[in-house]
XYZ file of C-alpha atoms in Angstrom:
561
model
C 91.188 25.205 -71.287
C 90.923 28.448 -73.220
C 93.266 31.150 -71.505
C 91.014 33.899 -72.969
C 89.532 35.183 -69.835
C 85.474 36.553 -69.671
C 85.277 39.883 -67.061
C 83.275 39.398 -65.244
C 80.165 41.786 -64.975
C 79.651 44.763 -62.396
C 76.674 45.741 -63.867
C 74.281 44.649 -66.574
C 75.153 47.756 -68.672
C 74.225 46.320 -72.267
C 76.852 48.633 -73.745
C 79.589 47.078 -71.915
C 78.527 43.583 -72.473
C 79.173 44.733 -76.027
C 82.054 46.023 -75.494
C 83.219 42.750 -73.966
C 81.314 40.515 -76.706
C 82.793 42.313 -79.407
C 86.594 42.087 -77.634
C 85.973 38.664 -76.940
C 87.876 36.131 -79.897
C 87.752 32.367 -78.437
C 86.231 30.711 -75.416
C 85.731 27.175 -74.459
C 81.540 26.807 -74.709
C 79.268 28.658 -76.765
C 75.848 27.973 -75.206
C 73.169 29.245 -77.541
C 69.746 29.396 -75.789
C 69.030 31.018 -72.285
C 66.494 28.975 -71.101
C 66.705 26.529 -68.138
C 68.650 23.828 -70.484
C 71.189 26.366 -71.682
C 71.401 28.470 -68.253
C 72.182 25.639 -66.802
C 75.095 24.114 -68.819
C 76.571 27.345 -68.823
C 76.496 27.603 -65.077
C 77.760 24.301 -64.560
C 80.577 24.637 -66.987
C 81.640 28.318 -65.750
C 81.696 26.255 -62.122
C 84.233 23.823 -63.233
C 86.288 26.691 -64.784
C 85.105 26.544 -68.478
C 85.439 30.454 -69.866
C 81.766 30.628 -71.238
C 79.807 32.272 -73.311
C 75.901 32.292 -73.169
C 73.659 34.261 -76.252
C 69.796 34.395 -76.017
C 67.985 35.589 -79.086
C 64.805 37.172 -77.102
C 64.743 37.358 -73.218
C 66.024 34.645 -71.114
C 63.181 32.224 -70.794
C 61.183 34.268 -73.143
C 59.707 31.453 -74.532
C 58.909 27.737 -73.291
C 60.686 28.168 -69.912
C 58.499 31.172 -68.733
C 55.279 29.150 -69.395
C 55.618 26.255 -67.294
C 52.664 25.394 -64.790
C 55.186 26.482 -61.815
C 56.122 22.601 -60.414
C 58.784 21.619 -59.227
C 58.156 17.635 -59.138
C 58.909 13.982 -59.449
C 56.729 13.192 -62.095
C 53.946 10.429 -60.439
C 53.125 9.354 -63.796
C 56.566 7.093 -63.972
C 55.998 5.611 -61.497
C 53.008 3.925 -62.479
C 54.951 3.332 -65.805
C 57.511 1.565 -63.569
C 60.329 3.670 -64.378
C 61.450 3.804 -60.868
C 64.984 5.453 -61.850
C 63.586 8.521 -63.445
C 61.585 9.066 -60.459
C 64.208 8.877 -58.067
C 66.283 10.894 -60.049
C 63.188 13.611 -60.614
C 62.895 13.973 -56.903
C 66.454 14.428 -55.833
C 66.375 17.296 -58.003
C 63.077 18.306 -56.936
C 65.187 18.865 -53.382
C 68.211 20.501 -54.949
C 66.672 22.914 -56.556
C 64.118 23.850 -53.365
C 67.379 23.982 -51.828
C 69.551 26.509 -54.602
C 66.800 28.793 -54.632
C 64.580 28.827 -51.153
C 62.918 32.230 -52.567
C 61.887 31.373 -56.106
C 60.802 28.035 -55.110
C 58.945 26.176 -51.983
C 56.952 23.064 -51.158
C 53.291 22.694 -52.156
C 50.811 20.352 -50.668
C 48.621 18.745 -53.819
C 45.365 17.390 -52.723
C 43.351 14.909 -55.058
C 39.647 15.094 -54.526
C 38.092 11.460 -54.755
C 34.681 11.289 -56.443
C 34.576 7.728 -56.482
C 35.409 5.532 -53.462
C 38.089 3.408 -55.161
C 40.165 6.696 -55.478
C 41.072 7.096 -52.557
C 42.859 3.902 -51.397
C 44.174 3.484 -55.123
C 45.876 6.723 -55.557
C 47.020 6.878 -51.509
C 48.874 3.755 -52.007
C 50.732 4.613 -54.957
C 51.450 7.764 -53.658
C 52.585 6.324 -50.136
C 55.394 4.889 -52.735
C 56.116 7.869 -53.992
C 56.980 9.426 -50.373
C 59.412 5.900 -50.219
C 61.112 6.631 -53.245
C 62.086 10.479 -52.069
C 63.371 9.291 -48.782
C 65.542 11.868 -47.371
C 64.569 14.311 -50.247
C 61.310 14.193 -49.016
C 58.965 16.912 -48.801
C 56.241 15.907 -46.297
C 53.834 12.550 -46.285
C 51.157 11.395 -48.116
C 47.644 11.426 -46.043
C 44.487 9.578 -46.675
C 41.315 13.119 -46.209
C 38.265 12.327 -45.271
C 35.415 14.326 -47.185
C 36.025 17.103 -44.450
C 39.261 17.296 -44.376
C 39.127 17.244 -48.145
C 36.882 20.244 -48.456
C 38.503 22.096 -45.513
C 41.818 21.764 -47.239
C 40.720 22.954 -50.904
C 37.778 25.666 -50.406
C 35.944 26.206 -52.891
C 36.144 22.700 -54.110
C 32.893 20.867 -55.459
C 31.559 19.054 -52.120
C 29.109 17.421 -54.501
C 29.716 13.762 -54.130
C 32.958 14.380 -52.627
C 33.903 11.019 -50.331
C 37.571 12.352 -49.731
C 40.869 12.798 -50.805
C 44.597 12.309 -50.710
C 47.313 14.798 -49.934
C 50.577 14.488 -51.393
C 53.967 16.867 -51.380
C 55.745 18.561 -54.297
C 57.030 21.901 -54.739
C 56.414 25.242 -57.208
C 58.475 28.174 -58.124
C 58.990 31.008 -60.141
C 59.921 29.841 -63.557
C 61.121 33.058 -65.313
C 63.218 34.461 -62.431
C 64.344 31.058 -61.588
C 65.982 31.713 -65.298
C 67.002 34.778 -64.468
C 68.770 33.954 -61.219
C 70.744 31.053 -63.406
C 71.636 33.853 -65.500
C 72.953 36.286 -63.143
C 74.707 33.709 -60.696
C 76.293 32.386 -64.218
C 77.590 36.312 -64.804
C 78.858 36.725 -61.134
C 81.197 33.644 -61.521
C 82.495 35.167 -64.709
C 80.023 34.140 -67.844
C 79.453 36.446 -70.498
C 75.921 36.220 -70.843
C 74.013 38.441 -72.632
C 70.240 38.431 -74.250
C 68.678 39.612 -77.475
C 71.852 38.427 -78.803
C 70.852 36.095 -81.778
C 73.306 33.771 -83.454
C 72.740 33.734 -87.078
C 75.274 31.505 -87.993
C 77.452 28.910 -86.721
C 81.155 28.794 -88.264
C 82.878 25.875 -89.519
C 86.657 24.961 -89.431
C 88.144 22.205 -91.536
C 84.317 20.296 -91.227
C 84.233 20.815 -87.616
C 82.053 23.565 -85.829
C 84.245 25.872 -84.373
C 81.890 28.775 -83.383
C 79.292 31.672 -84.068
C 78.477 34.958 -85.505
C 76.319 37.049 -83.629
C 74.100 39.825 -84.204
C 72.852 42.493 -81.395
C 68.863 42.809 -81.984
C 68.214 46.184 -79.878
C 70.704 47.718 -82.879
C 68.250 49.191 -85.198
C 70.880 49.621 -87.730
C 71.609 45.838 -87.566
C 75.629 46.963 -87.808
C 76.741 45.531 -84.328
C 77.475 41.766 -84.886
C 81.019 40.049 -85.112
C 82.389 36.363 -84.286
C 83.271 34.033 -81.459
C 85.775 31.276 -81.823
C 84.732 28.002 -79.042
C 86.143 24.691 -78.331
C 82.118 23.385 -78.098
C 79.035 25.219 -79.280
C 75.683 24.160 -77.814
C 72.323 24.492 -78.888
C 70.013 24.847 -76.129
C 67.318 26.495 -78.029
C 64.605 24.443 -77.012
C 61.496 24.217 -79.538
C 63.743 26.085 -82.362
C 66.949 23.482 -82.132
C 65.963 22.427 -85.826
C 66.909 26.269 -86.560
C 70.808 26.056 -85.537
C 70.506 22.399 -86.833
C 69.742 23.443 -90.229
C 72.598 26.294 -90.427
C 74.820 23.467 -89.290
C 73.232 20.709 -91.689
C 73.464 23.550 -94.659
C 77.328 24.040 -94.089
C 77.615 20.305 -94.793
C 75.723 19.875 -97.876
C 72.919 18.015 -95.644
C 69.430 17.983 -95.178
C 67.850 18.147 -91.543
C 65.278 16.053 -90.140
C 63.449 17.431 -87.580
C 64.281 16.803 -84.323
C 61.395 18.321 -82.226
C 57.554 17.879 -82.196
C 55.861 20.817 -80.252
C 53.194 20.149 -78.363
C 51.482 22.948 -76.577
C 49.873 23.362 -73.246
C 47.696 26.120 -72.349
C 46.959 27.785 -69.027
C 44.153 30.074 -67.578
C 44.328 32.619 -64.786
C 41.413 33.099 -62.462
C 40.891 35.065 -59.311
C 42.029 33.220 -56.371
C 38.188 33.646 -54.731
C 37.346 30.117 -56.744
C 39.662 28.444 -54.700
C 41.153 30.119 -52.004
C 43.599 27.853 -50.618
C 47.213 27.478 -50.274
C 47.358 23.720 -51.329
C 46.739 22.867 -55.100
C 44.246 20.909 -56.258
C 44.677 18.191 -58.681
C 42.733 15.844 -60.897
C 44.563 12.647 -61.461
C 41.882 11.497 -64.225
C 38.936 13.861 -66.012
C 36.168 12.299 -67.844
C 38.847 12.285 -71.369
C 41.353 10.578 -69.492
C 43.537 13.841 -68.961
C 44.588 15.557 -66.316
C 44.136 18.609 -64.696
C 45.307 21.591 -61.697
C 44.089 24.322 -60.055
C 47.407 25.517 -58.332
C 47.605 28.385 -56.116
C 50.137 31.304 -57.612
C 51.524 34.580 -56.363
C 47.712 35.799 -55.233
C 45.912 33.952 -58.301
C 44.653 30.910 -59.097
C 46.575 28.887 -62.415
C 44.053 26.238 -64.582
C 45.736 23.765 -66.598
C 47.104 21.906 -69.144
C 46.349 20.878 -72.341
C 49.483 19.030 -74.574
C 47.920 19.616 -78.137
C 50.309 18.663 -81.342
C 51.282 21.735 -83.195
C 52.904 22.071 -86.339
C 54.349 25.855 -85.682
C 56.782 26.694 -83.508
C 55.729 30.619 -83.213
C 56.831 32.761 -80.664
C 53.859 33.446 -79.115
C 51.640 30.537 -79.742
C 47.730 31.103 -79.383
C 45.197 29.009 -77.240
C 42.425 27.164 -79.340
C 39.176 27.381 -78.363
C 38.740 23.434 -77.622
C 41.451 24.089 -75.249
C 39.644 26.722 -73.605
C 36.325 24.682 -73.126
C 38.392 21.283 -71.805
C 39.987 23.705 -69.353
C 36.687 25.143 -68.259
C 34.274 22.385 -68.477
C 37.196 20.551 -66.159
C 37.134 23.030 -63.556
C 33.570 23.404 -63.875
C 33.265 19.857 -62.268
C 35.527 19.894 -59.533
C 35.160 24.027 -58.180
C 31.918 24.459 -56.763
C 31.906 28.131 -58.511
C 32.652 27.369 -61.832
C 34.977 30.067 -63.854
C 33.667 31.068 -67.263
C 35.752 32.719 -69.846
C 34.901 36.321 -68.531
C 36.189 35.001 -65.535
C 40.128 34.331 -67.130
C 42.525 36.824 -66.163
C 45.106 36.225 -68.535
C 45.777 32.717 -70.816
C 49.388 32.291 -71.704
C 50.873 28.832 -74.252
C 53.544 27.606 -73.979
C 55.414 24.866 -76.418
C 57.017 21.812 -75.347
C 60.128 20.503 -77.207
C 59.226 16.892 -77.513
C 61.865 14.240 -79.139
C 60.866 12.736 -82.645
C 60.602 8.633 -81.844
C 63.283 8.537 -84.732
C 65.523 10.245 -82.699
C 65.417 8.524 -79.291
C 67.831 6.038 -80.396
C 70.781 8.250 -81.596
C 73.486 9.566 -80.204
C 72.834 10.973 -76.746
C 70.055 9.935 -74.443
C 67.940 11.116 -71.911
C 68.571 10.577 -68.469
C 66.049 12.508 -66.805
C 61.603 12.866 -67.414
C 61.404 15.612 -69.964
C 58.810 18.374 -70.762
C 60.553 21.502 -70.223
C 57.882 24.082 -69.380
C 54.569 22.183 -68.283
C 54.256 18.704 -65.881
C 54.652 15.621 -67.348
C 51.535 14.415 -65.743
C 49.487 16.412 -68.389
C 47.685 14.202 -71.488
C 47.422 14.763 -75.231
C 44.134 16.562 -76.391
C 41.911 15.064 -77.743
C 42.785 15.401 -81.454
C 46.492 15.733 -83.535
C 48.409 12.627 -84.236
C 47.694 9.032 -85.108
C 48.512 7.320 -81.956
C 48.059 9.298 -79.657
C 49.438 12.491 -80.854
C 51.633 13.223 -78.366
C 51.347 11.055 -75.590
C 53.702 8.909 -77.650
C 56.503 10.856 -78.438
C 59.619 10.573 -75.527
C 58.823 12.643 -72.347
C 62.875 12.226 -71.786
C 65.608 14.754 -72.694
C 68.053 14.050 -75.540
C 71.621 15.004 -76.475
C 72.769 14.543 -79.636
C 76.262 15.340 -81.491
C 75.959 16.242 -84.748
C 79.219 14.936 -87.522
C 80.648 18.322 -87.012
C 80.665 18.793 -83.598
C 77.124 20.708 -82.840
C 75.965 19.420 -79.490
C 71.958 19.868 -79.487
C 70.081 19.564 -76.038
C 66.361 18.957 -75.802
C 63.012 17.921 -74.241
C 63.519 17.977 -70.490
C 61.650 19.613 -67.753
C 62.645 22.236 -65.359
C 62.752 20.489 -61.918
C 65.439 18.178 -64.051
C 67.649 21.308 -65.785
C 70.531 20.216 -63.749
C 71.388 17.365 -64.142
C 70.502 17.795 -67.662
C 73.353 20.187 -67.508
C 75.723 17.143 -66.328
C 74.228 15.356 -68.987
C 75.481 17.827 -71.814
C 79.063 18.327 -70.209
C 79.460 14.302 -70.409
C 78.129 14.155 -73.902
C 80.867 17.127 -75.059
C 83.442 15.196 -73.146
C 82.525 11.854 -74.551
C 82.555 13.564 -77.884
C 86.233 14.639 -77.443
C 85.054 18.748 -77.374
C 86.087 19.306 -74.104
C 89.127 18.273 -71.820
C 88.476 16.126 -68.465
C 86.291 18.556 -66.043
C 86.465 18.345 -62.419
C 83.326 17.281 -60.647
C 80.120 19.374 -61.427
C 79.192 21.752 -58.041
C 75.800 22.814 -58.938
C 73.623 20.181 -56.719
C 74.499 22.126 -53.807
C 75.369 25.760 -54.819
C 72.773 28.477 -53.965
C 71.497 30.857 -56.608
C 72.123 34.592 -56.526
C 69.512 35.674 -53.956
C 69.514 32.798 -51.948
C 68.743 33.344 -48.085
C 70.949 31.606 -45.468
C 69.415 28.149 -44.098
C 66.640 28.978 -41.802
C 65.733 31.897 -43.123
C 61.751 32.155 -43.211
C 59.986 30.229 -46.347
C 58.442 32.155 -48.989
C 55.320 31.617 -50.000
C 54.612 31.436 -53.753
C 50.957 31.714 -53.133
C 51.022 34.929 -51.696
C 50.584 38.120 -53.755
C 54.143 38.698 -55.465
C 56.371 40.776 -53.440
C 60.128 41.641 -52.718
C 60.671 37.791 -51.615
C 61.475 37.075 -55.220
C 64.415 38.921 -54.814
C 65.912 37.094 -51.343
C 68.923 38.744 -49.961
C 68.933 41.337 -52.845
C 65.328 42.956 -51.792
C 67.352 45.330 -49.429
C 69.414 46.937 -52.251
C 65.714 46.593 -54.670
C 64.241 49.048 -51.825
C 67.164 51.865 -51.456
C 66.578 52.509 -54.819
C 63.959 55.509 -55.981
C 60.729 55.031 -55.795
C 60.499 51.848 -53.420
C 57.066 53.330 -52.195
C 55.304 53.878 -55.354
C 53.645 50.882 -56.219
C 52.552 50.577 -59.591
C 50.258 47.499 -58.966
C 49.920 44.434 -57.912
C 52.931 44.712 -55.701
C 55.388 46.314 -58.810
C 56.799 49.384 -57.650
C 59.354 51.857 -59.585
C 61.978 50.602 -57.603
C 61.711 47.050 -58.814
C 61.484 48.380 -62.682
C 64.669 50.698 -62.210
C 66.185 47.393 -60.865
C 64.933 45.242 -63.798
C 66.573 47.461 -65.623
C 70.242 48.587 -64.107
C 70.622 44.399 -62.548
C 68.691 42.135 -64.573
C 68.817 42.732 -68.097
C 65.484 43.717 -68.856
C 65.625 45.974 -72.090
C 61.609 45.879 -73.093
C 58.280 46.611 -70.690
C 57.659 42.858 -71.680
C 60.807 41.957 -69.735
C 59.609 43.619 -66.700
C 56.153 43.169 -67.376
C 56.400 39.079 -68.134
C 59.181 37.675 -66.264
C 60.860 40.045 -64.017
C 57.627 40.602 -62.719
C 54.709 38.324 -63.307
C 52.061 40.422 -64.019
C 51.632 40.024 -67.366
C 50.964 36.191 -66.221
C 48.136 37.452 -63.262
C 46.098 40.200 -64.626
C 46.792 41.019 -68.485
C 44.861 43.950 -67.537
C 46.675 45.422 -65.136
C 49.603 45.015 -66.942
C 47.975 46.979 -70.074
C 46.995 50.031 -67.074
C 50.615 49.918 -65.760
C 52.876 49.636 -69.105
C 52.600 53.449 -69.462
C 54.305 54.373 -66.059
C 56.862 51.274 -66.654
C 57.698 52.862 -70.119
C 58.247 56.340 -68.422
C 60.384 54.705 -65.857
C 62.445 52.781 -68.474
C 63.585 55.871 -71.026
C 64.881 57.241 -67.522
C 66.856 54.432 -67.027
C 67.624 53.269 -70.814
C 66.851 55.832 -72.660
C 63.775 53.936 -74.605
C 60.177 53.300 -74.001
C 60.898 49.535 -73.884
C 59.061 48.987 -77.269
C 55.705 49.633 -75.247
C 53.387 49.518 -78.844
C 54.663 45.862 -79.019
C 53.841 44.960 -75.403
C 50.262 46.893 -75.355
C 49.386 44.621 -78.612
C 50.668 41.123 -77.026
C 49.098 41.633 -73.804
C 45.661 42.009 -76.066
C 46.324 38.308 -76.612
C 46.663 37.503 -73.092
C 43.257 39.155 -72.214
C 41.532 37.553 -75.101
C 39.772 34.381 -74.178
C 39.168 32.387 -77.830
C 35.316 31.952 -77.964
């Protein structure tokens, strides 16, 4: 292994991680990408003594892995498709990572309300099976509701023809500081890791990829970039993969197929008054054959998905109207209020990274359920794709080693991310990139933040708070300003921490994912960027590019008519 040694980081002082990054010649793994894929390769292979270095173009999970719908699960729908394995293998991750991370994720009772009385006995059983197949890992047991207990247990549900329910186990958490807590808990073992840090070009020795040149993005002059030598370079970059891909291809004199489909699911915020319960709420079957949840979230209430085809991979994909309506004219039949569109409270999209058929057979497979930000249990919209638009393409993650050495992770989910991880690290050692590893330590090592065992459970449902920050929130509250809340339980404290101990660089980082709001109530984030601006120049000595976050949060507030 590489004798160059990373420092690691006392603070998250962006100078200084420059300073290191630009004194910093060779490593063993590049990991391009800091979503949950690429967080947690470079986690895994900093554990096993790998020096590592991690670059995110944007914020970590700035893209598909902030925009999940918050579950951490098994995935039911294999198990009617008899893949038995991936379920197992879904749900003892579902437990590790409910275990790493007690405060960013928790179990969540699911109830299915049965409208028809074959419902109840059909989806009980099969999910009876699914308690089985968790066995140890499991969560809590499957019960058979009767209308009562059904409409005690989801308030606010339709009791219209309601003859009862089911009530199953699974978990949520907090997506984009799950990311964050990867990324931090990578940097305290020693990782350089370090966002708006775009590669722009991978380097090539002999015909083999031997590493990157980087650029720094929050340089306005564009003059701070250089190059990093690696034994391995990964791309983790979720829906953009074909991007580092092509730089590779290009080097070679070859074209690249694409290896990614997105497909797109959209989610709507409502106030927690249409359902105010702490158990979620799904739909196992609307009238299109689809599926839908109404899933309890930090105070609000989430609606979702859709899994549309799209053709663009933008950085901020938009909902589409039709989207909109399905979501609506869902909830509309199972709420007994039903939420209109002045009724949304924000609508963020996110984009899957699904694998091309043509691809499933190459080299690498998936060994886990994919869809990296939303469920898997989530169906096509009605419209894209002959045969079924995306319902057909593989829900599994793939790995894939390019001639030249490029090893490209993608698909996946987040409940899955790490054993994914494993996944990579065996593909690069397969591939002859990387030396024999000792055995991978991540199934049962506790994130940064992490509270002892029997410590008291969060509760994700709850209006956000300082239990997102676990055994850290002491150290969030000495600094200034822990009593002057902002809103929505954001107070100047928890900025001036986003900013000196978690990277944030933008009001959109503290705005989005180191606080949620942006998520909740785009409206309330639009009233509080100001005073978060004010509070980053202090600490950074910028307004955090506030124009830019005032005009994207317009797109969260508009609902497409």
């Amino acid at each position: 292994m590489s004798q160059t040694a990373v420092p690691p980081p006392v603070t998250t002082d962006r100078d200084r991680l420059l300073q290191d990054l630009e004194a910093l010649s060779e490593v063993d793994l590049i990991v391009v990408g800091g979503g949950a894929s690429g967080l947690g390769v470079a986690l895994d292979a900093r554990l096993r003594g790998l020096s590592v270095l991690l670059l995110e173009s944007h914020d970590f999970a700035g893209g598909t892995s902030s925009r999940a719908t918050k579950l951490v699960h098994g995935g039911v729908r294999y198990l009617a498709q008899g893949n038995i394995g991936l379920v197992r293998e879904a749900l003892h991750e579902r437990r590790a990572l409910l275990n790493n991370a007690p405060h960013l994720a928790q179990p969540l009772a699911f109830v299915m309300p049965a409208y028809r009385p074959w419902e109840v006995p059909f989806y009980g059983l099969g999910l009876k099976i699914y308690d089985a197949l968790a066995g140890s890992a499991s969560l809590g047991r499957t019960e058979w509701l009767g209308r009562a207990g059904t409409a005690a247990r989801l308030p606010g549900v339709n009791a219209a023809g309601l003859f009862g329910g089911v009530q199953y186990w699974d978990g949520q958490f907090d997506d984009a500081r799950l990311a964050l807590a990867l990324a931090r808990t990578a940097a305290a073992q020693g990782a350089l890791v370090l966002n708006y840090c775009p590669v722009v070009d991978v380097l090539h020795e002999n015909g083999r990829v031997g590493g990157v040149r980087w650029r720094d993005a929050r340089d306005a002059g564009g003059r701070r970039e250089g190059t990093v030598r690696a034994r391995c370079v990964i791309n983790a970059t979720g829906v953009w993969v074909d991007e580092l891909r092509r730089l590779d291809d290009a080097a070679r004199g070859q074209d690249t197929a694409p290896m990614v489909a997105p497909s797109q699911g959209v989610h709507l915020v409502v106030d927690r008054s249409f359902m105010p319960a702490d158990e979620a709420l799904l739909v196992p079957r609307t009238r299109d054959g689809r599926v839908l949840f109404a899933v309890p979230w930090l105070g609000h209430l989430i609606l979702g998905t859709t899994d549309t085809p799209r053709d663009a991979v933008a950085r901020e994909p938009r909902a589409l109207p039709e989207e909109i309506a399905f979501i609506l004219n869902e909830s509309a039949h199972v709420l007994a209020r039903a939420p209109r569109a002045g009724d949304v409270l924000s609508v963020w999209v996110g984009l899957r990274p699904l694998v091309r058929p043509a691809h499933e057979d190459e080299a690498g497979h998936g060994a886990v359920p994919a869809d990296c930000a939303m469920p898997d249990e989530s169906e096509p919209l009605a419209r894209g794709k002959a045969g079924g638009g995306t319902k057909t393409i593989s829900r599994e993650h793939t790995v894939r080693v390019s001639p030249s050495g490029l090893v490209t992770v993608t698909g996946g989910k987040w409940t899955t991310y790490r054993s994914m991880a494993e996944d990579v690290l065996r593909h690069c050692q397969g591939a002859g990139l990387l030396p024999a590893l000792p055995p991978c330590r991540t199934a049962h090592f506790p994130l940064l933040g992490a509270p002892p065992p029997g410590a008291p459970a969060t509760r994700l449902t709850h209006p956000p708070g300082l239990h997102a920050y676990g055994t850290e929130a002491a150290d969030v509250q000495a600094l200034p300003g822990a009593g002057n809340e902002l809103g929505l339980g954001l107070t100047e404290a928890m900025v001036r921490h986003a900013a000196r101990r978690e990277y944030a660089r933008t009001v959109e980082d503290v705005l989005a994912r180191r606080h949620r709001m942006l998520f909740l109530h785009a409206d309330r984030a639009i009233q509080v960027a100001p005073a978060v601006a004010r509070i980053l120049a202090e600490e950074i000595g910028s307004d955090g590019d506030l124009g830019a976050f005032l005009a994207l949060a317009e797109q969260y507030r508009h609902v497409p008519a």
